[in-house]
Coordinates of N, CA, C and O in Angstrom, one line a residue:
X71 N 19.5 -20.5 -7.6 CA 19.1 -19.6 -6.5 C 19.4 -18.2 -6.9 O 20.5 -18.1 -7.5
X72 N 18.7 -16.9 -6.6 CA 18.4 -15.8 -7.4 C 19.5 -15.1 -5.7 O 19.2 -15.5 -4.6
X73 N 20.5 -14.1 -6.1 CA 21.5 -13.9 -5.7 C 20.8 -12.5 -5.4 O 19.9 -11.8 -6.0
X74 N 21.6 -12.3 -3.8 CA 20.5 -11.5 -2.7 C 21.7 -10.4 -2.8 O 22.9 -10.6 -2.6
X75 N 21.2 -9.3 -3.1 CA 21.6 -7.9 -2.9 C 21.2 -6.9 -2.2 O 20.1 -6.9 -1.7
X76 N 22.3 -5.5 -2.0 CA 21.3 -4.4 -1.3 C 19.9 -3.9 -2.6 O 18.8 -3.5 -2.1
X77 N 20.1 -4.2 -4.0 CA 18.7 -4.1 -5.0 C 18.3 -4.9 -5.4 O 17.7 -4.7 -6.6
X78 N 18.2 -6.5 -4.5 CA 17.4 -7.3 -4.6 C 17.3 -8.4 -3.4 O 17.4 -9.7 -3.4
X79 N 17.0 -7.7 -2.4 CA 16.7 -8.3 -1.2 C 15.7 -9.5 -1.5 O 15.4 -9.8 -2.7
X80 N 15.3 -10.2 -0.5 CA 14.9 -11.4 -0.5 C 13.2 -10.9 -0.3 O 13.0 -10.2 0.6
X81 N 12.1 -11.3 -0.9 CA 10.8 -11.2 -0.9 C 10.5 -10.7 0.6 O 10.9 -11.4 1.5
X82 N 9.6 -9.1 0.9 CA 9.4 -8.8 2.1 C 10.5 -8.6 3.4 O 10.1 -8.6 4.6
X83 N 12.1 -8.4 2.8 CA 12.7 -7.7 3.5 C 13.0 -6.4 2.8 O 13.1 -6.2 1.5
X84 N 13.2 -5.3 4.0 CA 13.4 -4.0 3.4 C 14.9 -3.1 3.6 O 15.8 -3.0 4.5
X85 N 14.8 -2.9 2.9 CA 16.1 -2.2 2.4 C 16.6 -1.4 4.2 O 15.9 -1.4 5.3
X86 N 17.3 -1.1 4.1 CA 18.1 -0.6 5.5 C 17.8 1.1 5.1 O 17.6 2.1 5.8
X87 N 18.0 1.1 3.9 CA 18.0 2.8 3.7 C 16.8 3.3 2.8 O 16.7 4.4 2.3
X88 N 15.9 2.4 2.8 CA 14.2 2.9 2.5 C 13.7 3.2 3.7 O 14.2 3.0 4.8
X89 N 12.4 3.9 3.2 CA 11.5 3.9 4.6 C 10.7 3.2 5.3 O 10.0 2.3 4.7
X90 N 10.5 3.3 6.3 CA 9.9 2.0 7.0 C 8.2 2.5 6.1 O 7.7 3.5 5.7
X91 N 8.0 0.9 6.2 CA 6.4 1.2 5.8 C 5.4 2.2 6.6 O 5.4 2.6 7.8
X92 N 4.3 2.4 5.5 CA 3.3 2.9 6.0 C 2.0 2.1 6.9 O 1.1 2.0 6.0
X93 N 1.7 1.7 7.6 CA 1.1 1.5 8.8 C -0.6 1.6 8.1 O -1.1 2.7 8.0
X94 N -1.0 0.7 7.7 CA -2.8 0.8 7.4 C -3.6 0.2 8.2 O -3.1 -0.9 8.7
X95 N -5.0 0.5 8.6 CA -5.9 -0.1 9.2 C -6.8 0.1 8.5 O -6.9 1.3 8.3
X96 N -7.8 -0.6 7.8 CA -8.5 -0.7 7.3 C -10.0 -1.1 7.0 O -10.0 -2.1 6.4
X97 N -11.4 -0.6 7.3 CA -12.5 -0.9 7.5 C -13.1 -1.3 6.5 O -13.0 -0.6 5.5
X98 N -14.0 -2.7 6.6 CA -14.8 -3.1 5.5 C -16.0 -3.9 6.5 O -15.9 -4.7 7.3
X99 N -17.0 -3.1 5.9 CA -18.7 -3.4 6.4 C -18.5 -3.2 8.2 O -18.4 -2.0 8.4
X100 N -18.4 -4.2 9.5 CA -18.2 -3.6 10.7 C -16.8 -4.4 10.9 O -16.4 -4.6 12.1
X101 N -15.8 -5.0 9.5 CA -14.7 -5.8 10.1 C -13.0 -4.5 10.0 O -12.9 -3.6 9.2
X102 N -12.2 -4.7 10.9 CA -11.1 -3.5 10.8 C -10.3 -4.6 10.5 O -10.6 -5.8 10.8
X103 N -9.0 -4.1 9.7 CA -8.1 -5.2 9.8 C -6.9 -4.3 9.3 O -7.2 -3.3 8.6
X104 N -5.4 -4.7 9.6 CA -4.3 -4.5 9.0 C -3.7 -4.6 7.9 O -4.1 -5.4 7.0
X105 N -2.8 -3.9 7.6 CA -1.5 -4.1 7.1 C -0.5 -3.1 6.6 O -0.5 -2.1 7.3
X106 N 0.4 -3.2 5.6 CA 1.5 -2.1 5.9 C 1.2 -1.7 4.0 O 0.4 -2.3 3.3
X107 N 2.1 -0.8 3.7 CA 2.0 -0.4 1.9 C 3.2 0.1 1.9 O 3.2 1.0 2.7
X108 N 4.2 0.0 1.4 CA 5.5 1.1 0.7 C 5.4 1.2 -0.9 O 6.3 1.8 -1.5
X109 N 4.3 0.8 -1.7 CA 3.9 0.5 -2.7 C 2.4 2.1 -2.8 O 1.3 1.6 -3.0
X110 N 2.4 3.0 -2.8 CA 1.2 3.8 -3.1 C 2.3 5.1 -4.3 O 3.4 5.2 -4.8
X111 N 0.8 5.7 -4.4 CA 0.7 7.6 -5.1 C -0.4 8.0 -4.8 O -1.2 7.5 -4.0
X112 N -0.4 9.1 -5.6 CA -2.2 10.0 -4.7 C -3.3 8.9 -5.8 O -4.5 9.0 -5.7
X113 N -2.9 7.8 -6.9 CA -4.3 7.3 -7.4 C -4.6 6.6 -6.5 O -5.7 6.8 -6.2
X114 N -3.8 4.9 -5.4 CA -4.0 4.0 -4.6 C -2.8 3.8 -3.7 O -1.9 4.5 -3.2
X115 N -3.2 2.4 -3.6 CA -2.4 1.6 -3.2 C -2.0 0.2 -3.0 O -2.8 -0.5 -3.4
X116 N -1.2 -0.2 -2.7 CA -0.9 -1.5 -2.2 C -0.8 -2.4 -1.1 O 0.1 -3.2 -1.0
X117 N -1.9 -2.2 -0.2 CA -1.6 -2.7 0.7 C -1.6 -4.4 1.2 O -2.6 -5.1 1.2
X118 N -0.3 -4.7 1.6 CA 0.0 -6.2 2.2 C -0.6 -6.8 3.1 O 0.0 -6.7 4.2
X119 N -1.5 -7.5 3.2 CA -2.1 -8.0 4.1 C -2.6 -9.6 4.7 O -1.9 -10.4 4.1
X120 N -3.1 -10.0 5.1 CA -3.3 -11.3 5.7 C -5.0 -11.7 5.2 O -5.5 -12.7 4.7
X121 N -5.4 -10.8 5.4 CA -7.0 -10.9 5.2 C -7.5 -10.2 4.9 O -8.2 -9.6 5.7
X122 N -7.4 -9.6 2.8 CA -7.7 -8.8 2.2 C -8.8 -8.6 2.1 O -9.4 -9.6 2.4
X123 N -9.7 -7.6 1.8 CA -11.0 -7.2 1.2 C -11.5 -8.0 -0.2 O -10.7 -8.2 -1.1
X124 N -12.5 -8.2 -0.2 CA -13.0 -9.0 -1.5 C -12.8 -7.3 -2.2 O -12.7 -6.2 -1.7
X125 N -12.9 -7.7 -4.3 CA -13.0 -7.2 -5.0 C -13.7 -6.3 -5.1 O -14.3 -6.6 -4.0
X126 N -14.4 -5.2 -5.5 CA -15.3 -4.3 -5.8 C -16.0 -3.4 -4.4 O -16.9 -2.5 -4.4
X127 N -15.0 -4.3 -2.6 CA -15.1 -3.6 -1.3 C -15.3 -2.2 -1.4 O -14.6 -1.6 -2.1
X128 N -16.2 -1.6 -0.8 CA -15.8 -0.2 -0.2 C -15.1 -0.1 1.2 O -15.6 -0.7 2.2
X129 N -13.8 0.8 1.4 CA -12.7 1.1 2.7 C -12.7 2.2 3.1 O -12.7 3.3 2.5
X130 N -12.7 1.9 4.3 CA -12.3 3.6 4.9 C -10.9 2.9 5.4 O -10.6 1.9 6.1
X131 N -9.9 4.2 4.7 CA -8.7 3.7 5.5 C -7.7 4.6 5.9 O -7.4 5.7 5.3
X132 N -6.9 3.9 7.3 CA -6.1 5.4 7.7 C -5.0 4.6 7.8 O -4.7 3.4 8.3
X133 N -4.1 5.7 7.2 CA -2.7 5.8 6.8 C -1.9 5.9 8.0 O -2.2 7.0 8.5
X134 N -1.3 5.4 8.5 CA -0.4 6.2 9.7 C 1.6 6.2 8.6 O 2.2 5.2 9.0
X135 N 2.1 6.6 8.0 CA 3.5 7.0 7.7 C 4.4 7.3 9.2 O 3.9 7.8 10.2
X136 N 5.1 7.1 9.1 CA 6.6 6.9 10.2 C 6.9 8.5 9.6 O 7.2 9.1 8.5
X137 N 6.6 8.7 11.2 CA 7.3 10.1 11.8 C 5.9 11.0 11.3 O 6.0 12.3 11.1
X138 N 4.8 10.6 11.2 CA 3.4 11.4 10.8 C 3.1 11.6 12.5 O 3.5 10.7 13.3
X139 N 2.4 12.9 13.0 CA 1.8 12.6 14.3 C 0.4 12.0 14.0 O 0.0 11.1 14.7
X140 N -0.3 12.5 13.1 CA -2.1 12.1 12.9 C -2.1 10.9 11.6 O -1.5 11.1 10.5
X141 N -2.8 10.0 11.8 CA -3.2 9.5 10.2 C -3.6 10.4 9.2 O -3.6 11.7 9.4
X142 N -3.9 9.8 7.8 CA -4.2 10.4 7.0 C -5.7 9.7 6.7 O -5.6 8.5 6.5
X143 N -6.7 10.1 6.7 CA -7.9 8.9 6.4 C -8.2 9.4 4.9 O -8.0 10.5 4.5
X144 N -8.7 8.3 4.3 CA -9.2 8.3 2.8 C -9.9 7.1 2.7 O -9.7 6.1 3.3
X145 N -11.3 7.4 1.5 CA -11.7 6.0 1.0 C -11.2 5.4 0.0 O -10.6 6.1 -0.8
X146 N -11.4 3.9 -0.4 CA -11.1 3.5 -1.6 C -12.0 2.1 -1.9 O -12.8 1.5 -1.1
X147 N -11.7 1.9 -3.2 CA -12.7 0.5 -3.6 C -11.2 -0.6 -3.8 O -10.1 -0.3 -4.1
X148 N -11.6 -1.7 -3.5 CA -10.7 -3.0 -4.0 C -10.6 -2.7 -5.6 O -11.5 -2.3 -6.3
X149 N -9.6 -2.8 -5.9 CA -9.9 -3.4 -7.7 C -8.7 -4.4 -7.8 O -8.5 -4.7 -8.9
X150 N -8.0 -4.9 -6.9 CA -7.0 -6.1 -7.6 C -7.2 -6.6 -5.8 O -7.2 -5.8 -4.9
X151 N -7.4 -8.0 -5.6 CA -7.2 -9.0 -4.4 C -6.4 -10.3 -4.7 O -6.5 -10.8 -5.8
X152 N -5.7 -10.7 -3.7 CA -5.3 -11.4 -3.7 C -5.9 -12.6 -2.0 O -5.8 -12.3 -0.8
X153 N -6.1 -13.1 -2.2 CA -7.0 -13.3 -0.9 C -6.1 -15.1 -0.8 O -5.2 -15.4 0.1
X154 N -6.4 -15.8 -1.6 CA -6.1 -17.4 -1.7 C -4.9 -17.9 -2.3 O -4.5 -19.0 -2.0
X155 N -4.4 -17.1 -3.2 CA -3.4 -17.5 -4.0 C -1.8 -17.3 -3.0 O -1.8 -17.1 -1.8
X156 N -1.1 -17.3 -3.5 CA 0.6 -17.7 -3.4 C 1.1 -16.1 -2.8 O 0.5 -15.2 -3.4
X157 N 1.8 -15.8 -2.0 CA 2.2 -14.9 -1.1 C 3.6 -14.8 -1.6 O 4.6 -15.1 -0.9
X158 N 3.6 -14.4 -3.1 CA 5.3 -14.0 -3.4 C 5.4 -12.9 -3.8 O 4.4 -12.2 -3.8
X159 N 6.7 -12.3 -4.3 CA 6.6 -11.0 -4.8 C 6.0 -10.5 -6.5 O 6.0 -9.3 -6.9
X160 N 5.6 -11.8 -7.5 CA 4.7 -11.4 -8.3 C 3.4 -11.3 -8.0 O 2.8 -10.3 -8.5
X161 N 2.7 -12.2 -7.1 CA 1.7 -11.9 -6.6 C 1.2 -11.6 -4.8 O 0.6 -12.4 -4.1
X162 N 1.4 -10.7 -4.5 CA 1.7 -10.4 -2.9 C 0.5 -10.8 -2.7 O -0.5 -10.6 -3.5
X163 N 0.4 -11.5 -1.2 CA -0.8 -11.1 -0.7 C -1.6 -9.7 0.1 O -1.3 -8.7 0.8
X164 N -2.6 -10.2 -0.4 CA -2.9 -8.5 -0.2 C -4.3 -7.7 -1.1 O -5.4 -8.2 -1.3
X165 N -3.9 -6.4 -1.6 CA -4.7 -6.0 -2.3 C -4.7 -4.5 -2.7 O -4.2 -3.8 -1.8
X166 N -5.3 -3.9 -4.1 CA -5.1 -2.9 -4.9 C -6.1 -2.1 -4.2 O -7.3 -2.4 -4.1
X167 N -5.9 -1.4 -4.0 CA -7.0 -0.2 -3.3 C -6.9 1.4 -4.6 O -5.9 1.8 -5.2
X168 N -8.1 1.8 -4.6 CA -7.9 2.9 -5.6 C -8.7 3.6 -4.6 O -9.7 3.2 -4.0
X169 N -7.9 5.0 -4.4 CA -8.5 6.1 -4.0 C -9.7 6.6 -4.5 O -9.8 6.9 -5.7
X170 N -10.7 6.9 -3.9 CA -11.8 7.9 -4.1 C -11.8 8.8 -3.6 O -11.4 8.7 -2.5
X171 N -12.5 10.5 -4.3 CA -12.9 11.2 -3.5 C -11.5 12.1 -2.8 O -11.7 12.8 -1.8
X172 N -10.3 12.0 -3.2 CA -9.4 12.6 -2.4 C -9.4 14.5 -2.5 O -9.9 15.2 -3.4
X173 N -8.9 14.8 -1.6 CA -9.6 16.6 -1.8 C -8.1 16.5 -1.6 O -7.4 15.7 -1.0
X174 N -7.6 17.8 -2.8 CA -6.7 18.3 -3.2 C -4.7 18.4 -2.7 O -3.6 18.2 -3.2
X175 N -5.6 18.9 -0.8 CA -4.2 19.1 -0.1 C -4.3 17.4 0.1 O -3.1 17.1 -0.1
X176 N -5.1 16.4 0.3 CA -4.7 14.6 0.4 C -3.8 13.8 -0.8 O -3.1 12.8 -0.6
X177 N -3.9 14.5 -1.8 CA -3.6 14.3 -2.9 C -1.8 14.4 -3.2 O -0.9 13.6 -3.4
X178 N -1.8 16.0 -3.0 CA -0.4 16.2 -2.6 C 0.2 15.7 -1.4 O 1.0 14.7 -1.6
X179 N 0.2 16.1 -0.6 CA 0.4 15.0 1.0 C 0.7 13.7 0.2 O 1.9 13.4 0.1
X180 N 0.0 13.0 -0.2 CA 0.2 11.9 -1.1 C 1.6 11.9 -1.9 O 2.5 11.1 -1.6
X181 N 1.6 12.7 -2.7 CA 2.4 12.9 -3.9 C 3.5 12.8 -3.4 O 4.2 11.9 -3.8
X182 N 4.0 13.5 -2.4 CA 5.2 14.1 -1.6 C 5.6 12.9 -0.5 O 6.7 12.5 -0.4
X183 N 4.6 12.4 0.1 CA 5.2 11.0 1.1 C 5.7 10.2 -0.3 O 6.8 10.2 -0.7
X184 N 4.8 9.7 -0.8 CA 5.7 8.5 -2.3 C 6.6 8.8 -3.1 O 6.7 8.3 -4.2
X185 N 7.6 10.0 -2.6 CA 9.0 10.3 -3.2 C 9.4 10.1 -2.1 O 10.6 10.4 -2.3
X186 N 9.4 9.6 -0.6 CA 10.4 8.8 0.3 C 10.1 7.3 0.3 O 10.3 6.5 1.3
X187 N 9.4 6.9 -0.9 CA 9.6 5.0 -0.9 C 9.9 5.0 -2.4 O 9.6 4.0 -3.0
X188 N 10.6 5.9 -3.4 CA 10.6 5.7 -4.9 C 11.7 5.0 -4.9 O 12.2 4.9 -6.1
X189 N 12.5 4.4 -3.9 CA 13.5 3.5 -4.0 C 12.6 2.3 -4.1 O 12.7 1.5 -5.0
X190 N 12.0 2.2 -3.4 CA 10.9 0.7 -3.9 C 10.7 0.7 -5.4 O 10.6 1.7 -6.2
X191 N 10.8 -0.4 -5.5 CA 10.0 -0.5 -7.0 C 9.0 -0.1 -7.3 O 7.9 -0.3 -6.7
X192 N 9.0 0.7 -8.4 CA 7.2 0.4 -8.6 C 6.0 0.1 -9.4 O 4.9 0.6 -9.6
X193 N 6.6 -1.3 -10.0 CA 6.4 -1.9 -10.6 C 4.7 -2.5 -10.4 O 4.1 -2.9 -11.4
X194 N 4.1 -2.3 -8.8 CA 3.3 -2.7 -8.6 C 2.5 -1.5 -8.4 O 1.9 -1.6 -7.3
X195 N 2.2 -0.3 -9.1 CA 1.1 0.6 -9.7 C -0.1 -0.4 -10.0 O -1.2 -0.5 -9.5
X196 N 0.6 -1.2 -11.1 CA -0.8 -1.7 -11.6 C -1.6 -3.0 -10.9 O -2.2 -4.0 -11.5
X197 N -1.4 -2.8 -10.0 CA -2.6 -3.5 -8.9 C -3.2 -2.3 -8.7 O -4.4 -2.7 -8.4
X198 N -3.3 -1.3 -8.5 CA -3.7 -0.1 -7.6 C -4.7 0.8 -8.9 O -5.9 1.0 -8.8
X199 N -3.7 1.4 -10.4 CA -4.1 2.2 -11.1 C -5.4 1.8 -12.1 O -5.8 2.6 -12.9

């Protein structure tokens, strides 16, 4: 059994002194659906979810971050899903979203919120990049 620390918490608990996740809702064709990301940069993201978007999806999606007053909206395409498979921390459930189309000041806004989750790992870029 793999021995539980403050830098190796147990799959899907979060550290006490990271940031709480980012808050996603997410639209595909006329369906909305949830989930959270502490996993992004200005290329995507990662967002955790229950009932991902199929592969090659177009999203409209808005960000809400802890302590933001307004979302942030952006689009993106699926390029990594996980929809049916195993809900662990090599393969989360969920799905890789790549930004499209971001206009400059989104980008940075971007840049600058994902230096308060670089305690996360971030190993999982490459679902997203």
């Amino acid at each position: 059994m793999a021995m539980e620390t403050k830098d190796n918490p147990p799959p899907g608990e979060r550290h006490p002194d990271k940031a709480a996740p980012c808050q996603v809702s997410f639209i595909v064709g006329d369906r909305v659906s949830t989930g959270t990301s502490v996993h992004f940069n200005d290329v995507g993201m990662l967002i955790l979810c229950m009932q991902p978007a199929r592969l090659n999806s177009k999203l409209q999606l808005s960000l809400k971050f802890p302590g933001m007053k307004n979302p942030i909206k952006v689009s993106g395409e699926v390029v990594w899903t996980n929809i049916h498979g195993p809900a662990d921390s090599l393969s989360p459930r969920g799905m890789g979203v790549k930004f499209v189309n971001l206009d400059r000041d989104t980008e940075r806004l971007l840049v600058d919120l994902a230096r308060n989750y670089e305690s996360y790992t971030t190993g999982y870029s490459c679902y997203y990049t």
